[in-house]
Amino acid sequence: MSLYDVIIRHGMLVNSTGISQADLAIADGRIVAIEPELGGTSKEEIDARGMHIFPGVIDAHVHFNEPGRTHWEGFATGTRSLAAGGTTTFFDMPLNSFPPTLDAVSFDDKLAAAQASSLVDFSFWGGLVPGNIPQLEELAQRGVVGFKAFMSEPGTSDYTAVDDLTLYEGMAQAAQLGKLVAVHAESEQITAALARRARAQGRSGIRDYLASRPVIAELEAIERAILFAGETQCSLHIVHVSTGRGVRMVIEARMRGIDVSCETCPHYLVLTEDDQERLGAVAKCAPPLRSQEEQNALWQQLIAGDIAFITSDHSPAPPDMKVDADFFRVWGGISGCQSLLRLLLTEGYERRQVPLPLLATLTAENVARRFGIATKKGSLAIGIDADCILVDLGQQEVLHAADLFYRHQLSPYVSCLLKGAIVRTLVRGITVFREGEPVAGPVGRLIKPAS
């Protein structure tokens, strides 16, 4: 008779291929058996009766700001928030930490910080900025998932937007290294000029900020990035696409043979520009929240399977950075990683009948495939890391600030009624979150993409 470390019994397993009732056995951190009535014994047995078991969410876009700006977030609070929301692996962006992740030394500093504090597994993005193209190779050797470039200014003095030549040459180098490039696609020429004009005219309110970052600024930058990717044969990923038209540009490029994908975020699927006026600074982001029409188009693209995956773009800041009479000066970032899956269950599964297997695909499997970690993460399958979430879909709760594990309990989703409860989160078979509380130390490990 087999002896396992953990058996999860009587749950409904959710994968991209469908939903099935089965028992799941874990040994040495991996899933080793899946059967309707699994024999054998285990050191720990979990009764998942009445619950759905999802593959752990992989959030490919967070800003945890460590080292250097842990007063903004940090790996300790950030990863506890992830575990509370069912995320078992994250990819940390290179900016907002200090120093940013632009070379091997800064990568090693971030790695040491994450190993000391992370409750879940992790990977890192390297940066692509003017002047660091020679360092891309050493970052690739360290195991970054790709290189992140801003086509508009990111808002901190220690990370600079790329000019066209840097982006083109950086993509060429990334292609040689077998790494993709991710871009924040907004035209700096358009957005900066519109912002200057508004402020020169004494206009600095919420609607003035929204008007300074129009849809055309996003579309123009997406088209330019796609052109460079086609010329350099570089794999390209467009982060936080906020419009259906942007998604369609990506699909059309893929039909032309260009290796390009895109993500969107819950805030574009849940909130609109009208919510921006209601909520104020806590919902400021870039690209900004869009119209109801644009949101509807995003949902249509998502349901059609045209969006690769969904990320939180968790970008926190201290409360004093979210207060300014000039809305242009307010920090642009939304805290949302703890709510990612539950927002999709609420707005997608419950309100729009988006199938649960599609949500598992968008939050786990597609991420793992795009970034070369599908042999380790992203599904409930034999041989894959035992990253599992037990979700009670029969529960719904109002989100309170006190429920948030962020360093600063700021989120536009506070007071929202959210579908489902994250009952338990396991990382490689280790329970890290259970019934409302973190229950493990920093067990997170660096995950490197397949070379």
Short mmCIF file of C-alpha atoms in Angstrom, two decimals, residues 19-438:
data_model
loop_
_atom_site.label_atom_id
_atom_site.label_comp_id
_atom_site.label_asym_id
_atom_site.label_seq_id
_atom_site.Cartn_x
_atom_site.Cartn_y
_atom_site.Cartn_z
CA ILE A 19 -13.82 19.35 -13.93
CA SER A 20 -13.68 15.91 -12.32
CA GLN A 21 -14.19 14.50 -8.85
CA ALA A 22 -11.08 12.69 -7.68
CA ASP A 23 -8.60 12.21 -4.90
CA LEU A 24 -5.15 13.71 -5.33
CA ALA A 25 -1.96 12.36 -3.74
CA ILE A 26 1.23 14.33 -3.08
CA ALA A 27 4.75 13.07 -2.39
CA ASP A 28 8.03 14.99 -2.35
CA GLY A 29 6.23 18.18 -3.33
CA ARG A 30 4.64 16.82 -6.50
CA ILE A 31 1.35 15.33 -7.55
CA VAL A 32 1.92 11.57 -7.87
CA ALA A 33 -1.57 10.10 -8.20
CA ILE A 34 -5.07 11.20 -9.21
CA GLU A 35 -7.90 8.67 -8.92
CA PRO A 36 -11.61 8.74 -8.06
CA GLU A 37 -11.12 6.53 -5.01
CA LEU A 38 -7.43 6.58 -4.22
CA GLY A 39 -5.99 3.79 -2.09
CA GLY A 40 -3.06 4.17 0.23
CA THR A 41 -2.31 6.15 3.35
CA SER A 42 -0.71 9.50 4.02
CA LYS A 43 0.92 11.55 6.74
CA GLU A 44 -1.80 14.17 6.25
CA GLU A 45 -5.28 13.82 4.80
CA ILE A 46 -7.39 16.79 3.68
CA ASP A 47 -11.13 16.47 3.24
CA ALA A 48 -12.11 18.69 0.29
CA ARG A 49 -15.72 17.54 0.19
CA GLY A 50 -17.89 20.30 -1.30
CA MET A 51 -14.87 22.24 -2.56
CA HIS A 52 -13.25 22.90 -5.92
CA ILE A 53 -9.51 22.39 -6.23
CA PHE A 54 -7.80 24.77 -8.65
CA PRO A 55 -4.17 24.77 -9.77
CA GLY A 56 -2.31 27.48 -7.87
CA VAL A 57 -2.60 30.87 -9.53
CA ILE A 58 0.57 32.14 -11.25
CA ASP A 59 0.63 35.93 -11.09
CA ALA A 60 3.12 36.99 -13.74
CA HIS A 61 3.01 40.71 -12.90
CA VAL A 62 3.56 42.07 -9.39
CA HIS A 63 5.66 44.86 -7.89
CA PHE A 64 6.82 43.90 -4.39
CA ASN A 65 9.48 46.65 -4.27
CA GLU A 66 12.14 44.68 -2.40
CA PRO A 67 14.94 45.38 -1.81
CA GLY A 68 14.99 49.10 -1.14
CA ARG A 69 11.32 50.05 -0.84
CA THR A 70 9.85 47.58 1.62
CA HIS A 71 7.94 50.48 3.18
CA TRP A 72 5.83 50.18 0.00
CA GLU A 73 5.28 46.39 0.25
CA GLY A 74 8.02 43.71 0.48
CA PHE A 75 8.09 39.95 -0.04
CA ALA A 76 6.83 39.11 3.46
CA THR A 77 3.54 41.00 3.24
CA GLY A 78 3.18 40.61 -0.53
CA THR A 79 3.45 36.83 -0.54
CA ARG A 80 1.14 36.40 2.41
CA SER A 81 -1.39 38.36 0.39
CA LEU A 82 -0.80 36.06 -2.57
CA ALA A 83 -1.27 32.93 -0.48
CA ALA A 84 -4.50 34.35 0.97
CA GLY A 85 -5.77 34.83 -2.59
CA GLY A 86 -4.71 31.42 -3.92
CA THR A 87 -1.55 32.46 -5.76
CA THR A 88 1.33 30.02 -5.41
CA THR A 89 3.89 31.51 -7.84
CA PHE A 90 4.63 35.10 -8.80
CA PHE A 91 6.93 36.94 -11.20
CA ASP A 92 8.28 40.14 -9.68
CA MET A 93 8.85 43.13 -11.92
CA PRO A 94 12.31 44.73 -12.03
CA LEU A 95 11.30 48.28 -11.09
CA ASN A 96 10.21 49.92 -7.84
CA SER A 97 12.77 47.88 -5.96
CA PHE A 98 16.02 49.73 -5.37
CA PRO A 99 18.23 49.03 -7.11
CA PRO A 100 16.06 47.82 -9.99
CA THR A 101 16.88 44.39 -11.41
CA LEU A 102 19.17 45.47 -14.23
CA ASP A 103 22.19 43.19 -13.80
CA ALA A 104 23.43 40.06 -12.04
CA VAL A 105 24.27 41.84 -8.79
CA SER A 106 20.81 43.36 -8.41
CA PHE A 107 19.25 39.99 -9.31
CA ASP A 108 21.26 38.30 -6.56
CA ASP A 109 20.21 40.95 -4.03
CA LYS A 110 16.54 40.40 -4.87
CA LEU A 111 16.95 36.62 -4.77
CA ALA A 112 18.41 36.76 -1.26
CA ALA A 113 15.52 38.93 -0.08
CA ALA A 114 12.90 36.64 -1.61
CA GLN A 115 14.47 33.48 -0.23
CA ALA A 116 14.42 35.02 3.23
CA SER A 117 10.76 36.06 3.20
CA SER A 118 8.65 34.55 0.40
CA LEU A 119 5.79 32.28 1.37
CA VAL A 120 5.26 31.12 -2.24
CA ASP A 121 7.44 30.30 -5.25
CA PHE A 122 8.77 33.05 -7.47
CA SER A 123 10.56 34.13 -10.61
CA PHE A 124 11.96 37.52 -11.61
CA TRP A 125 11.76 39.80 -14.61
CA GLY A 126 14.93 41.56 -15.67
CA GLY A 127 14.84 45.18 -16.79
CA LEU A 128 15.45 46.62 -20.25
CA VAL A 129 16.42 50.28 -20.02
CA PRO A 130 18.78 52.56 -21.93
CA GLY A 131 22.34 51.46 -21.20
CA ASN A 132 21.87 47.94 -19.87
CA ILE A 133 21.69 45.86 -23.05
CA PRO A 134 25.18 44.44 -22.28
CA GLN A 135 23.79 43.12 -18.97
CA LEU A 136 20.86 41.20 -20.52
CA GLU A 137 22.99 38.08 -21.03
CA GLU A 138 23.99 37.85 -17.36
CA LEU A 139 20.35 38.31 -16.35
CA ALA A 140 19.36 35.52 -18.74
CA GLN A 141 21.98 33.27 -17.19
CA ARG A 142 20.50 33.97 -13.76
CA GLY A 143 17.13 32.69 -15.00
CA VAL A 144 14.90 35.72 -15.54
CA VAL A 145 11.59 34.98 -17.25
CA GLY A 146 12.10 37.86 -19.67
CA PHE A 147 12.90 41.57 -19.90
CA LYS A 148 10.48 44.38 -19.07
CA ALA A 149 10.57 47.69 -20.94
CA PHE A 150 8.49 50.82 -20.52
CA MET A 151 7.47 52.74 -23.62
CA SER A 152 6.32 55.59 -21.36
CA GLU A 153 7.93 56.92 -18.20
CA PRO A 154 7.23 54.62 -15.23
CA GLY A 155 7.18 57.27 -12.53
CA THR A 156 10.40 56.58 -10.62
CA SER A 157 13.76 58.25 -11.25
CA ASP A 158 15.75 54.99 -11.09
CA TYR A 159 14.01 53.24 -14.00
CA THR A 160 13.84 54.87 -17.41
CA ALA A 161 11.61 54.39 -20.42
CA VAL A 162 13.20 52.95 -23.54
CA ASP A 163 13.70 54.98 -26.69
CA ASP A 164 12.92 53.22 -29.95
CA LEU A 165 16.53 52.26 -30.63
CA THR A 166 16.97 50.72 -27.19
CA LEU A 167 13.76 48.74 -27.59
CA TYR A 168 14.71 47.54 -31.07
CA GLU A 169 18.26 46.55 -30.10
CA GLY A 170 17.11 45.10 -26.80
CA MET A 171 14.60 42.91 -28.63
CA ALA A 172 17.32 41.74 -31.00
CA GLN A 173 19.52 40.77 -28.06
CA ALA A 174 16.63 39.09 -26.23
CA ALA A 175 15.87 37.03 -29.35
CA GLN A 176 19.45 35.79 -29.41
CA LEU A 177 19.17 34.86 -25.74
CA GLY A 178 15.85 33.06 -26.24
CA LYS A 179 14.00 35.43 -23.91
CA LEU A 180 10.84 37.39 -24.47
CA VAL A 181 10.39 41.10 -23.95
CA ALA A 182 7.37 42.50 -22.14
CA VAL A 183 6.36 46.09 -22.75
CA HIS A 184 4.22 48.65 -21.00
CA ALA A 185 2.68 49.95 -24.21
CA GLU A 186 1.73 53.62 -24.07
CA SER A 187 3.12 56.36 -26.27
CA GLU A 188 5.19 58.72 -24.14
CA GLN A 189 5.03 61.35 -26.86
CA ILE A 190 1.23 61.40 -26.76
CA THR A 191 0.66 60.98 -23.02
CA ALA A 192 3.34 63.42 -21.87
CA ALA A 193 2.23 66.15 -24.30
CA LEU A 194 -1.42 65.82 -23.28
CA ALA A 195 -0.48 65.91 -19.59
CA ARG A 196 1.64 69.04 -20.07
CA ARG A 197 -1.16 70.75 -21.96
CA ALA A 198 -3.75 69.95 -19.28
CA ARG A 199 -1.60 71.15 -16.41
CA ALA A 200 -0.57 74.29 -18.26
CA GLN A 201 -4.30 75.06 -18.54
CA GLY A 202 -4.80 74.46 -14.82
CA ARG A 203 -6.58 71.14 -15.32
CA SER A 204 -5.35 68.44 -12.94
CA GLY A 205 -8.42 66.43 -11.93
CA ILE A 206 -9.36 62.79 -12.43
CA ARG A 207 -11.02 63.29 -15.83
CA ASP A 208 -8.04 65.36 -16.98
CA TYR A 209 -5.69 62.51 -16.13
CA LEU A 210 -7.92 59.99 -17.93
CA ALA A 211 -8.03 62.20 -21.02
CA SER A 212 -4.23 62.46 -21.06
CA ARG A 213 -3.85 58.71 -21.63
CA PRO A 214 -6.28 57.96 -24.48
CA VAL A 215 -6.77 54.58 -26.09
CA ILE A 216 -4.82 55.70 -29.17
CA ALA A 217 -1.67 56.08 -27.04
CA GLU A 218 -1.93 52.41 -26.10
CA LEU A 219 -2.75 51.22 -29.61
CA GLU A 220 0.09 53.16 -31.22
CA ALA A 221 2.63 51.70 -28.81
CA ILE A 222 1.32 48.15 -29.23
CA GLU A 223 1.64 48.47 -33.01
CA ARG A 224 5.18 49.82 -32.73
CA ALA A 225 6.26 47.04 -30.37
CA ILE A 226 4.77 44.42 -32.68
CA LEU A 227 6.66 45.92 -35.63
CA PHE A 228 9.97 45.70 -33.75
CA ALA A 229 9.22 42.15 -32.62
CA GLY A 230 8.53 41.06 -36.18
CA GLU A 231 11.76 42.59 -37.45
CA THR A 232 13.91 41.10 -34.66
CA GLN A 233 12.08 37.75 -34.34
CA CYS A 234 11.72 38.47 -30.65
CA SER A 235 8.96 36.93 -28.55
CA LEU A 236 6.81 39.80 -27.27
CA HIS A 237 4.34 40.15 -24.45
CA ILE A 238 2.08 43.18 -23.97
CA VAL A 239 1.29 43.74 -20.31
CA HIS A 240 -2.02 45.02 -18.89
CA VAL A 241 -3.89 45.59 -22.14
CA SER A 242 -6.93 47.72 -21.28
CA THR A 243 -8.92 47.63 -24.54
CA GLY A 244 -10.51 45.07 -26.81
CA ARG A 245 -8.93 46.81 -29.77
CA GLY A 246 -5.49 46.24 -28.27
CA VAL A 247 -6.20 42.54 -27.92
CA ARG A 248 -7.35 42.36 -31.54
CA MET A 249 -4.08 43.90 -32.70
CA VAL A 250 -2.21 41.14 -30.87
CA ILE A 251 -4.39 38.42 -32.43
CA GLU A 252 -3.92 39.88 -35.91
CA ALA A 253 -0.16 39.94 -35.41
CA ARG A 254 -0.19 36.31 -34.29
CA MET A 255 -2.05 35.45 -37.47
CA ARG A 256 0.86 37.04 -39.37
CA GLY A 257 3.28 34.71 -37.59
CA ILE A 258 4.59 37.06 -34.91
CA ASP A 259 5.14 35.49 -31.50
CA VAL A 260 3.17 37.92 -29.35
CA SER A 261 0.80 37.50 -26.42
CA CYS A 262 -1.03 39.80 -24.05
CA GLU A 263 -2.49 39.92 -20.57
CA THR A 264 -5.17 41.99 -18.95
CA CYS A 265 -5.92 42.68 -15.28
CA PRO A 266 -8.96 42.43 -13.02
CA HIS A 267 -9.22 46.20 -12.67
CA TYR A 268 -9.91 46.58 -16.38
CA LEU A 269 -12.52 43.81 -16.20
CA VAL A 270 -14.21 45.05 -13.03
CA LEU A 271 -13.81 48.84 -12.88
CA THR A 272 -14.51 51.62 -15.39
CA GLU A 273 -13.63 55.30 -15.68
CA ASP A 274 -16.84 56.09 -13.79
CA ASP A 275 -15.53 54.00 -10.90
CA GLN A 276 -12.30 55.98 -11.11
CA GLU A 277 -14.23 59.16 -10.33
CA ARG A 278 -16.07 57.44 -7.49
CA LEU A 279 -13.04 55.77 -5.92
CA GLY A 280 -10.36 58.37 -6.58
CA ALA A 281 -6.65 57.73 -6.07
CA VAL A 282 -6.95 54.13 -4.86
CA ALA A 283 -7.99 53.13 -8.41
CA LYS A 284 -5.46 55.17 -10.39
CA CYS A 285 -3.39 53.10 -12.81
CA ALA A 286 -1.73 53.32 -16.21
CA PRO A 287 -3.10 52.62 -18.73
CA PRO A 288 -6.11 54.11 -16.96
CA LEU A 289 -9.50 52.58 -16.41
CA ARG A 290 -11.59 52.72 -19.57
CA SER A 291 -15.22 53.09 -20.59
CA GLN A 292 -17.91 50.47 -20.11
CA GLU A 293 -17.80 49.84 -23.87
CA GLU A 294 -14.08 49.06 -23.76
CA GLN A 295 -14.61 46.78 -20.76
CA ASN A 296 -17.35 44.85 -22.54
CA ALA A 297 -15.01 44.33 -25.49
CA LEU A 298 -12.33 42.96 -23.16
CA TRP A 299 -14.74 40.42 -21.72
CA GLN A 300 -15.70 39.33 -25.22
CA GLN A 301 -12.03 38.80 -26.11
CA LEU A 302 -11.42 36.93 -22.86
CA ILE A 303 -14.33 34.55 -23.40
CA ALA A 304 -13.21 33.99 -27.00
CA GLY A 305 -9.80 32.86 -25.74
CA ASP A 306 -7.88 35.76 -27.27
CA ILE A 307 -6.23 36.91 -24.01
CA ALA A 308 -3.34 34.73 -22.88
CA PHE A 309 -3.73 35.21 -19.15
CA ILE A 310 -4.71 37.55 -16.35
CA THR A 311 -2.36 39.20 -13.86
CA SER A 312 -2.91 41.54 -10.94
CA ASP A 313 -0.28 44.20 -11.73
CA HIS A 314 -0.15 44.68 -7.96
CA SER A 315 1.59 48.04 -7.57
CA PRO A 316 1.26 49.38 -4.00
CA ALA A 317 2.50 52.56 -2.39
CA PRO A 318 2.32 54.19 1.04
CA PRO A 319 -0.90 56.12 1.75
CA ASP A 320 0.78 59.54 1.52
CA MET A 321 1.63 58.83 -2.13
CA LYS A 322 -2.07 58.40 -2.87
CA VAL A 323 -2.99 61.90 -1.68
CA ASP A 324 -2.48 65.00 -3.82
CA ALA A 325 -4.73 67.77 -5.13
CA ASP A 326 -3.01 67.32 -8.49
CA PHE A 327 -4.20 63.91 -9.72
CA PHE A 328 -1.27 63.70 -12.14
CA ARG A 329 1.08 63.52 -9.13
CA VAL A 330 -0.80 60.72 -7.36
CA TRP A 331 1.01 57.37 -7.49
CA GLY A 332 -0.48 55.26 -10.27
CA GLY A 333 -0.80 51.71 -9.04
CA ILE A 334 -3.54 49.39 -7.78
CA SER A 335 -3.19 46.91 -4.92
CA GLY A 336 -5.05 43.82 -6.00
CA CYS A 337 -3.03 40.59 -5.92
CA GLN A 338 -4.98 39.11 -2.98
CA SER A 339 -8.28 39.50 -4.84
CA LEU A 340 -7.33 38.29 -8.33
CA LEU A 341 -9.02 34.88 -8.36
CA ARG A 342 -12.07 35.89 -6.35
CA LEU A 343 -12.75 38.84 -8.63
CA LEU A 344 -12.72 36.49 -11.60
CA LEU A 345 -15.02 34.06 -9.83
CA THR A 346 -17.38 36.94 -9.05
CA GLU A 347 -17.35 38.91 -12.29
CA GLY A 348 -16.57 36.04 -14.63
CA TYR A 349 -17.95 32.77 -13.33
CA GLU A 350 -20.99 34.06 -11.42
CA ARG A 351 -22.06 37.11 -13.44
CA ARG A 352 -21.00 36.09 -16.96
CA GLN A 353 -20.99 32.28 -16.72
CA VAL A 354 -17.32 32.04 -17.68
CA PRO A 355 -16.49 28.34 -17.24
CA LEU A 356 -14.22 27.42 -14.34
CA PRO A 357 -11.80 25.53 -16.64
CA LEU A 358 -11.25 28.73 -18.64
CA LEU A 359 -10.47 30.62 -15.45
CA ALA A 360 -7.93 27.93 -14.51
CA THR A 361 -6.38 28.30 -17.95
CA LEU A 362 -6.16 32.09 -17.68
CA THR A 363 -4.69 32.11 -14.17
CA ALA A 364 -2.34 29.14 -14.30
CA GLU A 365 -1.85 26.89 -17.32
CA ASN A 366 -1.37 29.55 -19.99
CA VAL A 367 1.09 31.45 -17.80
CA ALA A 368 3.16 28.32 -17.21
CA ARG A 369 3.20 27.51 -20.92
CA ARG A 370 4.12 31.00 -22.07
CA PHE A 371 7.05 31.25 -19.70
CA GLY A 372 8.45 27.74 -20.00
CA ILE A 373 7.54 26.35 -16.60
CA ALA A 374 4.69 24.03 -17.62
CA THR A 375 6.70 20.96 -16.62
CA LYS A 376 6.67 22.31 -13.05
CA LYS A 377 3.60 24.50 -12.61
CA GLY A 378 0.17 25.41 -13.92
CA SER A 379 -2.03 22.32 -13.75
CA LEU A 380 -3.29 19.49 -11.59
CA ALA A 381 -1.41 16.66 -13.26
CA ILE A 382 0.90 13.86 -12.24
CA GLY A 383 4.51 15.03 -12.02
CA ILE A 384 3.63 18.71 -11.59
CA ASP A 385 4.39 20.64 -8.41
CA ALA A 386 1.54 20.21 -5.92
CA ASP A 387 0.38 23.84 -6.00
CA CYS A 388 -3.31 23.60 -5.13
CA ILE A 389 -6.09 25.87 -3.93
CA LEU A 390 -9.17 24.65 -2.12
CA VAL A 391 -12.06 26.97 -2.93
CA ASP A 392 -15.54 26.94 -1.44
CA LEU A 393 -17.74 28.37 -4.19
CA GLY A 394 -20.74 28.27 -1.91
CA GLN A 395 -19.43 31.14 0.17
CA GLN A 396 -19.38 34.85 -0.59
CA GLU A 397 -17.99 37.59 1.61
CA VAL A 398 -17.62 41.34 1.66
CA LEU A 399 -13.94 42.27 1.49
CA HIS A 400 -12.87 44.44 4.42
CA ALA A 401 -9.59 46.35 4.73
CA ALA A 402 -8.79 44.26 7.81
CA ASP A 403 -8.87 41.14 5.61
CA LEU A 404 -5.94 42.38 3.50
CA PHE A 405 -2.42 41.20 4.22
CA TYR A 406 -0.80 44.07 2.28
CA ARG A 407 1.56 46.36 4.14
CA HIS A 408 -0.96 49.12 3.45
CA GLN A 409 -4.59 48.02 3.45
CA LEU A 410 -5.52 50.08 0.40
CA SER A 411 -7.52 48.52 -2.43
CA PRO A 412 -10.35 49.59 -4.71
CA TYR A 413 -12.02 46.25 -3.98
CA VAL A 414 -12.65 46.94 -0.30
CA SER A 415 -16.42 46.70 0.35
CA CYS A 416 -16.95 44.48 -2.72
CA LEU A 417 -18.98 41.28 -2.31
CA LEU A 418 -16.69 38.51 -3.59
CA LYS A 419 -17.64 35.02 -4.68
CA GLY A 420 -15.90 32.01 -3.16
CA ALA A 421 -13.63 31.56 -0.18
CA ILE A 422 -9.98 30.49 -0.41
CA VAL A 423 -10.05 27.81 2.26
CA ARG A 424 -6.53 26.46 1.83
CA THR A 425 -3.46 27.13 -0.31
CA LEU A 426 -0.68 24.58 -0.82
CA VAL A 427 2.74 25.25 -2.35
CA ARG A 428 4.48 22.04 -3.40
CA GLY A 429 2.23 20.18 -0.98
CA ILE A 430 2.97 22.48 1.95
CA THR A 431 -0.06 24.24 3.40
CA VAL A 432 0.88 27.92 3.54
CA PHE A 433 -2.58 29.43 4.12
CA ARG A 434 -5.56 27.92 5.90
CA GLU A 435 -8.92 29.33 6.99
CA GLY A 436 -7.93 32.97 6.91
CA GLU A 437 -4.35 32.85 8.17
CA PRO A 438 -0.83 32.15 6.87
#
